[in-house]
Short mmCIF file of C-alpha atoms in Angstrom, two decimals:
data_model
loop_
_atom_site.label_atom_id
_atom_site.label_comp_id
_atom_site.label_asym_id
_atom_site.label_seq_id
_atom_site.Cartn_x
_atom_site.Cartn_y
_atom_site.Cartn_z
CA MET S 1 -9.89 13.86 -12.51
CA GLU S 2 -8.82 17.05 -12.29
CA VAL S 3 -7.58 18.32 -9.42
CA HIS S 4 -7.94 21.57 -7.60
CA ASN S 5 -4.22 23.62 -7.15
CA LEU S 6 -4.93 24.30 -3.43
CA ASP S 7 -5.90 20.57 -2.89
CA LYS S 8 -2.48 19.38 -4.55
CA LYS S 9 -0.67 21.53 -2.11
CA ILE S 10 -2.97 20.02 0.67
CA LEU S 11 -2.20 16.70 -0.28
CA ASP S 12 1.65 16.80 -0.46
CA ILE S 13 1.74 17.76 2.90
CA ILE S 14 -0.82 16.05 4.60
CA GLN S 15 0.64 12.72 2.74
CA THR S 16 4.40 13.04 3.64
CA ASP S 17 4.33 15.64 6.84
CA PHE S 18 0.89 15.73 8.60
CA PRO S 19 0.82 18.69 11.45
CA LEU S 20 1.13 16.39 14.56
CA VAL S 21 -0.28 19.51 16.72
CA PRO S 22 -3.25 20.25 18.50
CA GLU S 23 -4.66 22.08 15.55
CA PRO S 24 -3.30 20.38 12.51
CA TYR S 25 -5.86 21.87 10.37
CA LYS S 26 -5.14 25.61 11.57
CA GLU S 27 -1.20 24.86 11.15
CA LEU S 28 -2.11 23.66 7.50
CA ALA S 29 -4.26 27.08 6.93
CA TYR S 30 -1.11 28.84 8.51
CA ARG S 31 1.46 27.34 5.92
CA LEU S 32 -0.91 27.04 2.99
CA ASN S 33 -2.06 31.03 3.72
CA THR S 34 -5.56 29.99 4.07
CA SER S 35 -8.25 29.78 6.39
CA GLU S 36 -9.07 26.19 8.42
CA GLU S 37 -12.60 26.46 7.38
CA LEU S 38 -11.34 26.44 3.90
CA ILE S 39 -8.74 23.69 4.56
CA ILE S 40 -11.27 21.21 6.39
CA GLU S 41 -13.85 21.68 3.39
CA ARG S 42 -11.44 20.57 0.91
CA ILE S 43 -10.24 17.40 2.88
CA LYS S 44 -13.71 16.64 2.79
CA HIS S 45 -14.37 17.04 -0.57
CA LEU S 46 -10.85 14.96 -1.23
CA GLN S 47 -12.46 12.10 0.96
CA GLN S 48 -15.85 12.32 -0.55
CA SER S 49 -14.17 11.65 -4.12
CA LYS S 50 -12.28 8.99 -2.72
CA ILE S 51 -8.80 10.67 -3.83
CA ILE S 52 -8.18 10.29 -0.15
CA ARG S 53 -8.95 6.76 0.75
CA ARG S 54 -7.50 7.18 4.59
CA LEU S 55 -6.49 10.01 6.56
CA GLY S 56 -4.89 8.62 10.05
CA GLY S 57 -2.29 6.44 10.67
CA ILE S 58 -0.78 3.91 8.17
CA PHE S 59 1.36 0.95 9.78
CA ASP S 60 4.12 -0.87 8.69
CA SER S 61 2.30 -4.71 9.04
CA ARG S 62 5.09 -6.57 9.89
CA GLN S 63 6.05 -4.06 13.02
CA VAL S 64 2.70 -4.62 14.27
CA GLY S 65 3.14 -7.90 13.97
CA TYR S 66 1.33 -9.35 10.88
CA THR S 67 2.78 -10.87 8.13
CA GLY S 68 1.46 -10.76 4.18
CA THR S 69 1.65 -12.54 0.99
CA LEU S 70 1.03 -12.02 -2.11
CA ILE S 71 -1.87 -14.77 -3.70
CA ALA S 72 -2.06 -15.72 -7.48
CA MET S 73 -5.35 -17.91 -8.75
CA LYS S 74 -6.08 -19.44 -11.98
CA VAL S 75 -9.53 -18.63 -11.93
CA PRO S 76 -11.82 -19.93 -15.19
CA GLY S 77 -13.75 -17.16 -16.61
CA HIS S 78 -17.37 -17.98 -15.29
CA LYS S 79 -16.01 -18.26 -11.83
CA ILE S 80 -14.56 -14.97 -11.19
CA ASN S 81 -17.68 -13.14 -10.02
CA ASN S 82 -18.23 -15.86 -7.24
CA VAL S 83 -14.34 -16.05 -6.38
CA THR S 84 -14.25 -12.24 -6.23
CA ARG S 85 -17.07 -12.35 -3.72
CA VAL S 86 -15.50 -14.99 -1.51
CA ILE S 87 -11.82 -13.72 -1.49
CA ASN S 88 -12.99 -9.80 -1.06
CA GLU S 89 -15.14 -11.10 2.23
CA TYR S 90 -11.83 -11.72 4.26
CA SER S 91 -10.89 -8.49 5.71
CA GLY S 92 -6.54 -9.33 5.32
CA VAL S 93 -7.32 -8.72 1.88
CA THR S 94 -6.83 -5.15 0.84
CA HIS S 95 -5.58 -5.56 -2.83
CA ASN S 96 -7.09 -7.34 -5.55
CA TYR S 97 -6.65 -7.39 -9.31
CA LEU S 98 -7.29 -9.06 -12.29
CA ARG S 99 -4.54 -9.39 -14.52
CA ASP S 100 -3.67 -10.58 -18.24
CA HIS S 101 -2.20 -14.00 -17.37
CA GLU S 102 -3.37 -17.26 -17.01
CA TYR S 103 -2.78 -16.79 -13.37
CA ASN S 104 -5.46 -14.42 -13.81
CA MET S 105 -6.65 -13.26 -10.30
CA TRP S 106 -3.67 -11.30 -7.85
CA PHE S 107 -4.56 -10.29 -4.49
CA THR S 108 -2.52 -9.42 -1.39
CA LEU S 109 -3.12 -10.83 2.17
CA LEU S 110 -2.64 -9.91 5.60
CA ALA S 111 -2.55 -12.17 8.59
CA GLU S 112 -1.13 -12.57 12.41
CA SER S 113 0.85 -15.65 11.47
CA GLN S 114 2.35 -17.35 8.32
CA GLU S 115 0.25 -20.37 9.88
CA LYS S 116 -3.15 -18.36 9.51
CA ILE S 117 -2.18 -17.90 5.96
CA LYS S 118 -1.60 -21.20 5.00
CA GLN S 119 -5.14 -21.74 7.05
CA THR S 120 -6.81 -18.92 4.93
CA ILE S 121 -5.90 -20.10 1.37
CA LYS S 122 -6.81 -23.87 2.46
CA GLN S 123 -10.53 -22.02 3.52
CA ILE S 124 -10.15 -20.32 0.15
CA GLN S 125 -9.32 -23.45 -1.95
CA VAL S 126 -12.74 -25.43 -0.27
CA GLU S 127 -14.90 -22.24 -0.53
CA THR S 128 -13.88 -21.61 -4.31
CA GLY S 129 -12.98 -25.07 -5.44
CA ILE S 130 -10.07 -23.69 -6.99
CA THR S 131 -6.97 -25.61 -6.79
CA GLN S 132 -4.31 -23.57 -9.04
CA ILE S 133 -2.79 -21.57 -6.50
CA LEU S 134 0.73 -19.69 -5.73
CA ASN S 135 1.42 -18.71 -2.44
CA LEU S 136 4.24 -16.06 -3.08
CA PRO S 137 5.46 -14.35 0.21
CA ALA S 138 8.63 -11.57 -0.51
CA SER S 139 11.49 -13.48 0.73
CA LYS S 140 13.72 -10.03 0.14
CA ILE S 141 12.06 -6.73 -0.09
CA PHE S 142 14.37 -4.17 -2.20
CA LYS S 143 12.03 -1.14 -2.45
CA ILE S 144 9.12 -0.11 -0.93
CA LYS S 145 8.11 3.16 -2.14
CA VAL S 146 5.84 5.41 0.42
CA ASN S 147 4.13 7.75 -1.37
CA PHE S 148 4.47 10.29 -4.74
CA ASN S 149 5.14 13.57 -4.13
CA LEU S 150 2.23 15.22 -6.47
CA GLN S 151 4.59 18.24 -7.79
CA GLY S 152 6.80 15.92 -9.90
CA GLU S 153 9.55 14.56 -7.11
CA GLU S 154 9.58 11.17 -6.01
CA ASN S 155 10.00 10.28 -2.45
CA ALA S 156 11.41 7.10 -2.01
CA LYS S 157 12.18 4.92 0.92
CA ARG S 158 14.53 2.28 0.15
CA GLU S 159 14.60 -0.72 2.36
CA ARG S 160 16.77 -3.52 1.81
CA GLU S 161 15.65 -6.25 4.73
CA THR S 162 15.12 -9.85 4.70
CA ASN S 163 11.68 -11.11 6.08
CA ASN S 164 11.18 -13.65 8.37
CA MET N 1 5.34 -7.33 20.81
CA LEU N 2 2.39 -4.55 21.12
CA ASN N 3 0.35 -4.94 24.49
CA GLU N 4 -3.38 -4.26 24.64
CA ARG N 5 -3.19 -0.88 24.96
CA GLU N 6 -1.13 -0.07 22.01
CA LYS N 7 -3.62 -2.52 19.91
CA GLN N 8 -6.46 -0.37 20.88
CA ILE N 9 -4.54 2.83 20.33
CA ILE N 10 -3.60 1.62 16.95
CA ARG N 11 -7.42 0.52 16.50
CA GLU N 12 -8.30 4.55 16.63
CA LEU N 13 -5.48 6.20 14.97
CA GLN N 14 -6.25 3.49 11.75
CA GLU N 15 -9.57 5.32 11.79
CA ASP N 16 -10.06 8.58 10.02
CA LEU N 17 -9.33 11.93 11.74
CA PRO N 18 -12.25 13.74 12.64
CA LEU N 19 -12.37 16.90 10.69
CA VAL N 20 -12.47 19.20 13.78
CA ASN N 21 -10.47 21.82 15.19
CA ARG N 22 -9.01 19.52 17.76
CA PRO N 23 -9.02 16.05 16.19
CA PHE N 24 -6.72 14.31 18.75
CA GLU N 25 -8.42 15.10 21.36
CA LYS N 26 -11.32 13.96 20.07
CA ILE N 27 -9.77 10.69 20.09
CA ALA N 28 -7.48 10.84 23.34
CA GLN N 29 -10.93 11.39 25.18
CA LYS N 30 -11.92 8.10 23.34
CA LEU N 31 -8.80 6.29 25.01
CA GLY N 32 -9.18 8.05 28.13
CA MET N 33 -5.81 9.97 27.72
CA GLU N 34 -4.56 13.85 27.22
CA GLU N 35 -4.48 15.01 23.75
CA GLN N 36 -0.59 15.90 23.97
CA GLU N 37 0.12 12.31 25.53
CA LEU N 38 -1.50 10.76 22.51
CA ILE N 39 0.41 13.10 20.08
CA ASN N 40 3.46 11.94 21.73
CA LYS N 41 2.59 8.47 21.48
CA ILE N 42 1.74 9.00 17.33
CA LYS N 43 5.29 10.17 17.30
CA GLU N 44 6.72 7.56 19.29
CA LEU N 45 5.04 4.97 17.23
CA LYS N 46 6.37 6.47 14.33
CA GLU N 47 10.34 6.93 15.72
CA GLN N 48 9.88 2.91 16.34
CA GLY N 49 8.60 2.62 13.03
CA ILE N 50 5.63 0.47 13.86
CA MET N 51 3.55 3.62 12.10
CA ARG N 52 4.95 4.19 8.71
CA ARG N 53 3.40 7.46 8.68
CA PHE N 54 0.44 9.58 9.82
CA GLY N 55 -1.32 11.30 7.00
CA ALA N 56 -3.50 10.52 4.21
CA ALA N 57 -3.32 7.40 1.89
CA VAL N 58 -4.05 8.76 -1.65
CA LYS N 59 -5.61 6.96 -4.51
CA HIS N 60 -2.99 7.31 -7.32
CA GLN N 61 -5.31 6.93 -10.32
CA HIS N 62 -7.13 9.98 -9.94
CA LEU N 63 -3.39 12.03 -10.17
CA GLY N 64 -2.64 10.83 -13.58
CA TYR N 65 -0.53 7.68 -12.50
CA ILE N 66 -3.03 5.47 -14.53
CA ALA N 67 -1.49 2.58 -15.40
CA ASN N 68 0.48 0.40 -13.12
CA ALA N 69 2.05 -2.95 -14.59
CA MET N 70 3.35 -5.62 -12.24
CA VAL N 71 6.88 -6.25 -14.48
CA VAL N 72 7.84 -9.83 -13.40
CA TRP N 73 11.62 -11.17 -13.68
CA LYS N 74 13.58 -14.24 -14.23
CA ILE N 75 16.63 -13.59 -12.70
CA PRO N 76 19.66 -15.98 -11.72
CA GLU N 77 18.95 -16.96 -8.32
CA ASN N 78 22.94 -15.94 -7.42
CA GLU N 79 22.25 -12.69 -9.08
CA ILE N 80 19.05 -11.83 -7.14
CA VAL N 81 20.84 -9.19 -4.90
CA THR N 82 22.56 -7.31 -7.63
CA ALA N 83 19.66 -7.48 -9.35
CA GLY N 84 16.90 -5.99 -6.92
CA ASP N 85 19.48 -3.38 -5.99
CA LEU N 86 19.71 -2.19 -9.82
CA MET N 87 15.48 -2.14 -10.13
CA SER N 88 15.44 -0.38 -7.21
CA GLU N 89 17.58 2.36 -8.55
CA TYR N 90 15.05 3.24 -11.05
CA PRO N 91 12.33 6.00 -9.63
CA GLU N 92 9.33 4.63 -11.41
CA ILE N 93 9.64 1.30 -9.75
CA SER N 94 7.60 1.76 -6.63
CA HIS N 95 8.34 -2.00 -5.49
CA CYS N 96 10.35 -4.44 -5.52
CA TYR N 97 10.49 -8.02 -3.70
CA GLN N 98 12.13 -11.34 -4.20
CA ARG N 99 9.79 -14.09 -4.09
CA PRO N 100 9.79 -18.27 -4.71
CA THR N 101 9.47 -19.66 -8.02
CA TYR N 102 7.10 -22.94 -8.79
CA PRO N 103 6.82 -25.15 -11.53
CA GLY N 104 5.39 -23.01 -14.16
CA TRP N 105 6.33 -19.88 -12.53
CA PRO N 106 9.39 -19.50 -12.79
CA TYR N 107 9.87 -15.24 -11.96
CA ASN N 108 11.20 -14.68 -8.88
CA LEU N 109 11.85 -10.66 -8.84
CA PHE N 110 8.67 -9.11 -8.86
CA THR N 111 8.45 -4.85 -9.51
CA VAL N 112 5.64 -2.49 -10.17
CA LEU N 113 6.15 0.14 -12.51
CA HIS N 114 4.55 2.82 -12.91
CA GLY N 115 3.42 5.16 -15.92
CA LYS N 116 1.02 7.74 -17.32
CA THR N 117 -0.21 5.24 -20.57
CA GLU N 118 0.18 1.08 -20.40
CA GLU N 119 2.19 2.03 -23.70
CA GLU N 120 4.88 4.01 -21.45
CA CYS N 121 5.50 0.78 -18.84
CA ILE N 122 6.14 -1.39 -21.46
CA ASN N 123 8.51 1.23 -22.98
CA LYS N 124 9.95 1.69 -19.22
CA ALA N 125 10.01 -2.31 -19.02
CA LYS N 126 11.63 -2.65 -22.10
CA ARG N 127 14.29 -0.22 -21.47
CA ILE N 128 14.96 -1.19 -17.73
CA SER N 129 15.40 -5.03 -19.76
CA LYS N 130 18.27 -3.79 -21.91
CA GLU N 131 19.93 -1.46 -19.47
CA THR N 132 19.95 -4.24 -16.73
CA GLY N 133 20.79 -6.88 -19.30
CA TYR N 134 17.69 -9.12 -17.79
CA TYR N 135 15.57 -10.04 -20.57
CA ASN N 136 13.09 -12.80 -19.55
CA TYR N 137 10.41 -10.95 -17.96
CA ARG N 138 6.35 -10.51 -18.31
CA CYS N 139 4.37 -7.16 -17.96
CA LEU N 140 1.40 -8.09 -16.12
CA PHE N 141 -1.18 -5.50 -16.21
CA SER N 142 -4.33 -5.07 -14.20
CA THR N 143 -7.12 -5.29 -16.23
CA LYS N 144 -9.70 -4.64 -13.52
CA GLU N 145 -9.49 -3.68 -9.63
CA LEU N 146 -11.46 -5.85 -7.92
CA LYS N 147 -10.42 -4.30 -4.02
CA LYS N 148 -8.61 -1.62 -2.94
CA SER N 149 -8.81 -0.63 0.79
CA SER N 150 -6.57 0.06 3.66
CA MET N 151 -5.51 -2.68 6.17
CA LYS N 152 -7.08 -2.72 9.46
CA TYR N 153 -5.62 -4.11 12.55
CA PHE N 154 -6.93 -6.20 15.58
CA VAL N 155 -10.45 -6.12 14.31
CA ASP N 156 -11.18 -9.78 13.81
#
């Protein structure tokens, strides 16, 4: 999908440096030398076309008190639709992909404790009948990149910390 | 630990910011606080690291970064920190985590590698493998996105 030039400039600013002022859209208009109405219209358009998934606070799940894991499952082909429905139902599942490996379903799960995660995995086993499940919580995080700068450079945030 | 008031604020701030002239005032009213008080609270949450950032979460596929590969590496346990640091130097790698192994799953270092095409990802992985000297790896491409959403906290 082609992204409008002004849209790119808007996205660059609102991903990394959203103005925390009483009139943020007016501030954006001032910086990009356009009108507040056009800024609002373009953001609305970017949301409707699903380029912007969310405009708001993006929280650090660990700081908020949540813990996460990556889970891999071996799901037979004929069960994929059914299992997908079960997995996607969980609000703590934010990403779920099919991948080209015998462990073919990969999803992330966030919950308020590791205990809750273990319970959820058990529940998933019961609901889907799938027993081949790998629970792969990160034991060390070397890098999480927060976002891409659309004009080429990359904005990296490096973290090195031990989980738990 | 967050208190109930902070959880309430997070619940509101994780929703889409209203597209009105004074969006923070609108949210502040809901929370029974002043506009400036809320703006200060957002800055405070950012400084504390509770909020990673305030702004747009963007779907990258729409912007040219079509392919991403989960590249998993088998690294000797005593070299994991060296390897993790080395991998993190590459700008095309966005995530680099150590994860546990299991019988039948020997890969302990997970990276997410971005490129314009799958072929580009494969070539980048090859190059990284050569440069770092870690040859036991697999590129796992996603063949289908089944779910992608932003997390909502304290809603259950």
